[in-house]
Amino acid sequence: MANQMAGATHDIKAATQHAMQLLGAGETKLALEQAQEILRLHPNEINSQFIMAAAQRALGEADLALKNLQAIVARAPDYAIAQQELGFAYADAGAVDEAIAALKNAVGLEKRLAGSWKLLGELLQAEGEEQAAADAFSQSFLSAGNNPVLAEAVSLFQAGKLGQAEQICRNFLHDHPTDVNAIRLLAEIGIKLGVYDDAQNLLERCLELAPDF
């Protein structure tokens, strides 16, 4: 009996992991179907509940996704990635205050959630909270951890050493002219320096290169 229970637990974990992989690969409908099948057999499997809700949001079932995500975080408030997804869902619904609160919860639980920091920065910026937005954008760059050179530039930016941060960004962009993280950081430096026209041009360049950035 113990071996059967251990085998069942292993099967659930493997099926859930596969559903998560499908979701990450953009196979949203397949991820949803697998999550629903797991939940048919194990209704309280919270990771599958999350996969189902995330897939629902991606497929445009906004109200259902929001309801399910609210239920998940009520049950497990320390589930960081669910808090992030809830923040995304609130933002989709135009509930800015709720989105900001959920995203702050997410990064409070897991500081490496670059997507949460990025959206939090955008929402705070739209609310006119420029300093908080700049801090969030800085954290998103650091959390992404894509390049140590940019990490150094972010550290200098956070320390108020804008000239040094700008020079590193420009040198980096000389060799990597389409790196949207570097362009976005240079735009944030421009905003800090009050060079708003240049910053706007840089942000528009980001959108050209990566419309979802």
mmCIF file of C-alpha atoms in Angstrom:
data_model
loop_
_atom_site.group_PDB
_atom_site.id
_atom_site.type_symbol
_atom_site.label_atom_id
_atom_site.label_comp_id
_atom_site.label_asym_id
_atom_site.label_seq_id
_atom_site.Cartn_x
_atom_site.Cartn_y
_atom_site.Cartn_z
ATOM 1 C CA MET A 1 0.000 0.000 0.000
ATOM 2 C CA ALA A 2 2.799 2.418 0.868
ATOM 3 C CA ASN A 3 4.456 1.754 -2.503
ATOM 4 C CA GLN A 4 1.170 2.421 -4.302
ATOM 5 C CA MET A 5 0.735 5.730 -2.482
ATOM 6 C CA ALA A 6 4.313 6.762 -3.254
ATOM 7 C CA GLY A 7 3.789 5.861 -6.904
ATOM 8 C CA ALA A 8 0.572 7.887 -7.081
ATOM 9 C CA THR A 9 2.304 10.900 -5.553
ATOM 10 C CA HIS A 10 5.130 10.589 -8.070
ATOM 11 C CA ASP A 11 2.646 10.386 -10.944
ATOM 12 C CA ILE A 12 0.842 13.527 -9.787
ATOM 13 C CA LYS A 13 4.106 15.440 -9.523
ATOM 14 C CA ALA A 14 5.241 14.270 -12.952
ATOM 15 C CA ALA A 15 1.901 15.150 -14.562
ATOM 16 C CA THR A 16 1.866 18.565 -12.900
ATOM 17 C CA GLN A 17 5.444 19.257 -13.950
ATOM 18 C CA HIS A 18 4.558 18.333 -17.524
ATOM 19 C CA ALA A 19 1.549 20.658 -17.453
ATOM 20 C CA MET A 20 3.793 23.472 -16.195
ATOM 21 C CA GLN A 21 6.253 22.782 -19.004
ATOM 22 C CA LEU A 22 3.431 22.938 -21.534
ATOM 23 C CA LEU A 23 2.319 26.274 -20.097
ATOM 24 C CA GLY A 24 5.846 27.667 -20.255
ATOM 25 C CA ALA A 25 6.219 26.497 -23.849
ATOM 26 C CA GLY A 26 3.067 28.308 -24.922
ATOM 27 C CA GLU A 27 1.026 25.112 -25.309
ATOM 28 C CA THR A 28 -1.708 26.747 -23.297
ATOM 29 C CA LYS A 29 -4.701 24.621 -24.256
ATOM 30 C CA LEU A 30 -2.800 21.396 -23.651
ATOM 31 C CA ALA A 31 -1.601 22.709 -20.286
ATOM 32 C CA LEU A 32 -5.172 23.578 -19.359
ATOM 33 C CA GLU A 33 -6.457 20.166 -20.385
ATOM 34 C CA GLN A 34 -3.792 18.350 -18.394
ATOM 35 C CA ALA A 35 -4.354 20.522 -15.316
ATOM 36 C CA GLN A 36 -8.082 19.896 -15.501
ATOM 37 C CA GLU A 37 -7.519 16.152 -15.769
ATOM 38 C CA ILE A 38 -5.267 16.198 -12.702
ATOM 39 C CA LEU A 39 -7.872 18.219 -10.819
ATOM 40 C CA ARG A 40 -10.592 15.776 -11.814
ATOM 41 C CA LEU A 41 -8.713 13.123 -9.861
ATOM 42 C CA HIS A 42 -7.123 15.394 -7.227
ATOM 43 C CA PRO A 43 -9.339 18.504 -6.793
ATOM 44 C CA ASN A 44 -7.075 20.133 -4.187
ATOM 45 C CA GLU A 45 -3.782 19.908 -6.107
ATOM 46 C CA ILE A 46 -2.831 23.564 -5.840
ATOM 47 C CA ASN A 47 -0.132 23.647 -8.509
ATOM 48 C CA SER A 48 -2.591 22.313 -11.062
ATOM 49 C CA GLN A 49 -5.115 24.896 -9.876
ATOM 50 C CA PHE A 50 -2.504 27.551 -10.605
ATOM 51 C CA ILE A 51 -1.721 26.129 -14.064
ATOM 52 C CA MET A 52 -5.422 26.061 -14.882
ATOM 53 C CA ALA A 53 -5.906 29.679 -13.783
ATOM 54 C CA ALA A 54 -2.808 30.907 -15.629
ATOM 55 C CA ALA A 55 -3.920 29.108 -18.774
ATOM 56 C CA GLN A 56 -7.394 30.581 -18.450
ATOM 57 C CA ARG A 57 -5.939 34.073 -18.266
ATOM 58 C CA ALA A 58 -3.741 33.429 -21.302
ATOM 59 C CA LEU A 59 -6.764 32.149 -23.227
ATOM 60 C CA GLY A 60 -8.794 35.261 -22.447
ATOM 61 C CA GLU A 61 -11.047 33.778 -19.750
ATOM 62 C CA ALA A 62 -10.273 36.764 -17.572
ATOM 63 C CA ASP A 63 -13.104 36.630 -15.036
ATOM 64 C CA LEU A 64 -12.717 32.915 -14.403
ATOM 65 C CA ALA A 65 -8.945 33.202 -14.101
ATOM 66 C CA LEU A 66 -9.229 36.074 -11.623
ATOM 67 C CA LYS A 67 -11.738 34.191 -9.491
ATOM 68 C CA ASN A 68 -9.549 31.073 -9.403
ATOM 69 C CA LEU A 69 -6.385 33.025 -8.635
ATOM 70 C CA GLN A 70 -8.100 34.836 -5.777
ATOM 71 C CA ALA A 71 -9.086 31.461 -4.349
ATOM 72 C CA ILE A 72 -5.537 30.135 -4.674
ATOM 73 C CA VAL A 73 -3.873 33.038 -2.861
ATOM 74 C CA ALA A 74 -6.569 32.993 -0.184
ATOM 75 C CA ARG A 75 -5.649 29.365 0.430
ATOM 76 C CA ALA A 76 -1.878 29.835 0.031
ATOM 77 C CA PRO A 77 -0.915 33.506 0.479
ATOM 78 C CA ASP A 78 2.793 32.644 0.318
ATOM 79 C CA TYR A 79 2.492 31.168 -3.204
ATOM 80 C CA ALA A 80 4.628 33.836 -4.901
ATOM 81 C CA ILE A 81 4.039 32.926 -8.543
ATOM 82 C CA ALA A 82 0.278 32.845 -7.924
ATOM 83 C CA GLN A 83 0.489 36.323 -6.391
ATOM 84 C CA GLN A 84 2.314 37.431 -9.546
ATOM 85 C CA GLU A 85 -0.321 35.910 -11.805
ATOM 86 C CA LEU A 86 -3.040 37.520 -9.700
ATOM 87 C CA GLY A 87 -1.318 40.869 -10.173
ATOM 88 C CA PHE A 88 -1.272 40.306 -13.935
ATOM 89 C CA ALA A 89 -4.957 39.372 -13.872
ATOM 90 C CA TYR A 90 -5.897 42.457 -11.876
ATOM 91 C CA ALA A 91 -3.899 44.607 -14.302
ATOM 92 C CA ASP A 92 -5.739 43.015 -17.238
ATOM 93 C CA ALA A 93 -9.002 43.952 -15.525
ATOM 94 C CA GLY A 94 -7.876 47.547 -14.955
ATOM 95 C CA ALA A 95 -7.839 47.107 -11.169
ATOM 96 C CA VAL A 96 -4.587 49.007 -10.676
ATOM 97 C CA ASP A 97 -4.537 49.264 -6.881
ATOM 98 C CA GLU A 98 -5.250 45.560 -6.492
ATOM 99 C CA ALA A 99 -2.623 44.714 -9.104
ATOM 100 C CA ILE A 100 0.015 46.785 -7.326
ATOM 101 C CA ALA A 101 -0.816 45.143 -4.005
ATOM 102 C CA ALA A 102 -0.598 41.621 -5.463
ATOM 103 C CA LEU A 103 2.671 42.344 -7.250
ATOM 104 C CA LYS A 104 4.175 43.796 -4.085
ATOM 105 C CA ASN A 105 3.133 40.609 -2.311
ATOM 106 C CA ALA A 106 4.788 38.568 -5.061
ATOM 107 C CA VAL A 107 8.161 40.319 -4.900
ATOM 108 C CA GLY A 108 8.001 40.390 -1.127
ATOM 109 C CA LEU A 109 7.878 36.612 -1.229
ATOM 110 C CA GLU A 110 10.301 36.133 -4.114
ATOM 111 C CA LYS A 111 12.565 39.001 -5.134
ATOM 112 C CA ARG A 112 13.683 37.311 -8.358
ATOM 113 C CA LEU A 113 10.312 37.684 -10.101
ATOM 114 C CA ALA A 114 11.465 40.034 -12.856
ATOM 115 C CA GLY A 115 8.033 40.086 -14.507
ATOM 116 C CA SER A 116 6.415 41.289 -11.298
ATOM 117 C CA TRP A 117 8.988 44.058 -10.864
ATOM 118 C CA LYS A 118 8.573 45.155 -14.474
ATOM 119 C CA LEU A 119 4.780 45.408 -14.376
ATOM 120 C CA LEU A 120 4.920 46.974 -10.925
ATOM 121 C CA GLY A 121 7.225 49.647 -12.341
ATOM 122 C CA GLU A 122 4.870 50.323 -15.222
ATOM 123 C CA LEU A 123 1.843 50.621 -12.950
ATOM 124 C CA LEU A 124 3.620 52.843 -10.451
ATOM 125 C CA GLN A 125 4.881 55.042 -13.265
ATOM 126 C CA ALA A 126 1.325 55.399 -14.596
ATOM 127 C CA GLU A 127 0.261 56.404 -11.088
ATOM 128 C CA GLY A 128 2.918 59.135 -11.035
ATOM 129 C CA GLU A 129 5.116 57.421 -8.437
ATOM 130 C CA GLU A 130 8.313 58.007 -10.367
ATOM 131 C CA GLN A 131 10.832 57.073 -7.670
ATOM 132 C CA ALA A 132 9.043 53.853 -6.725
ATOM 133 C CA ALA A 133 8.688 53.013 -10.410
ATOM 134 C CA ALA A 134 12.394 53.574 -11.039
ATOM 135 C CA ASP A 135 13.248 51.329 -8.085
ATOM 136 C CA ALA A 136 10.960 48.606 -9.422
ATOM 137 C CA PHE A 137 12.486 48.821 -12.899
ATOM 138 C CA SER A 138 15.946 48.568 -11.371
ATOM 139 C CA GLN A 139 14.905 45.442 -9.514
ATOM 140 C CA SER A 140 13.481 43.959 -12.709
ATOM 141 C CA PHE A 141 16.839 44.396 -14.438
ATOM 142 C CA LEU A 142 18.700 42.865 -11.502
ATOM 143 C CA SER A 143 16.223 40.006 -11.225
ATOM 144 C CA ALA A 144 16.491 39.150 -14.890
ATOM 145 C CA GLY A 145 20.199 38.580 -14.278
ATOM 146 C CA ASN A 146 20.951 38.360 -17.979
ATOM 147 C CA ASN A 147 24.261 40.180 -17.999
ATOM 148 C CA PRO A 148 26.764 41.181 -15.296
ATOM 149 C CA VAL A 149 27.607 44.399 -17.166
ATOM 150 C CA LEU A 150 23.997 45.556 -16.992
ATOM 151 C CA ALA A 151 23.819 44.445 -13.365
ATOM 152 C CA GLU A 152 26.723 46.762 -12.630
ATOM 153 C CA ALA A 153 24.975 49.601 -14.463
ATOM 154 C CA VAL A 154 21.823 48.990 -12.418
ATOM 155 C CA SER A 155 23.811 49.060 -9.175
ATOM 156 C CA LEU A 156 25.355 52.385 -10.172
ATOM 157 C CA PHE A 157 21.919 53.694 -11.164
ATOM 158 C CA GLN A 158 20.517 52.741 -7.770
ATOM 159 C CA ALA A 159 23.470 54.420 -6.077
ATOM 160 C CA GLY A 160 22.741 57.643 -7.942
ATOM 161 C CA LYS A 161 25.882 57.424 -10.066
ATOM 162 C CA LEU A 162 23.956 58.204 -13.223
ATOM 163 C CA GLY A 163 26.878 59.300 -15.370
ATOM 164 C CA GLN A 164 28.777 56.068 -14.811
ATOM 165 C CA ALA A 165 25.654 53.980 -15.337
ATOM 166 C CA GLU A 166 24.904 55.842 -18.563
ATOM 167 C CA GLN A 167 28.421 55.283 -19.920
ATOM 168 C CA ILE A 168 28.245 51.553 -19.218
ATOM 169 C CA CYS A 169 24.874 51.340 -20.954
ATOM 170 C CA ARG A 170 26.093 53.230 -24.006
ATOM 171 C CA ASN A 171 29.215 51.082 -24.255
ATOM 172 C CA PHE A 172 27.102 47.958 -23.937
ATOM 173 C CA LEU A 173 24.650 49.144 -26.590
ATOM 174 C CA HIS A 174 27.525 49.863 -28.958
ATOM 175 C CA ASP A 175 28.136 46.109 -29.057
ATOM 176 C CA HIS A 176 24.514 45.032 -28.467
ATOM 177 C CA PRO A 177 22.367 47.709 -30.150
ATOM 178 C CA THR A 178 19.081 45.791 -29.888
ATOM 179 C CA ASP A 179 19.250 44.736 -26.225
ATOM 180 C CA VAL A 180 15.915 45.963 -24.859
ATOM 181 C CA ASN A 181 17.023 45.711 -21.213
ATOM 182 C CA ALA A 182 19.929 48.056 -21.841
ATOM 183 C CA ILE A 183 17.753 50.442 -23.869
ATOM 184 C CA ARG A 184 15.120 50.502 -21.135
ATOM 185 C CA LEU A 185 17.733 51.164 -18.469
ATOM 186 C CA LEU A 186 19.207 53.995 -20.517
ATOM 187 C CA ALA A 187 15.703 55.435 -20.826
ATOM 188 C CA GLU A 188 15.275 55.290 -17.037
ATOM 189 C CA ILE A 189 18.598 57.089 -16.634
ATOM 190 C CA GLY A 190 17.385 59.721 -19.085
ATOM 191 C CA ILE A 191 14.210 60.230 -17.065
ATOM 192 C CA LYS A 192 16.278 60.679 -13.917
ATOM 193 C CA LEU A 193 18.462 63.235 -15.706
ATOM 194 C CA GLY A 194 15.416 65.056 -17.075
ATOM 195 C CA VAL A 195 16.222 64.258 -20.703
ATOM 196 C CA TYR A 196 12.629 63.308 -21.424
ATOM 197 C CA ASP A 197 12.667 63.456 -25.232
ATOM 198 C CA ASP A 198 15.592 61.063 -25.443
ATOM 199 C CA ALA A 199 13.982 58.780 -22.869
ATOM 200 C CA GLN A 200 10.729 58.730 -24.849
ATOM 201 C CA ASN A 201 12.598 57.827 -28.033
ATOM 202 C CA LEU A 202 14.365 55.006 -26.231
ATOM 203 C CA LEU A 203 11.116 53.639 -24.831
ATOM 204 C CA GLU A 204 9.570 53.733 -28.294
ATOM 205 C CA ARG A 205 12.600 51.814 -29.542
ATOM 206 C CA CYS A 206 11.949 49.177 -26.872
ATOM 207 C CA LEU A 207 8.402 48.765 -28.138
ATOM 208 C CA GLU A 208 9.605 48.429 -31.713
ATOM 209 C CA LEU A 209 12.046 45.680 -30.765
ATOM 210 C CA ALA A 210 9.785 43.896 -28.271
ATOM 211 C CA PRO A 211 6.127 44.969 -28.355
ATOM 212 C CA ASP A 212 5.387 43.021 -25.143
ATOM 213 C CA PHE A 213 8.364 44.435 -23.250
#
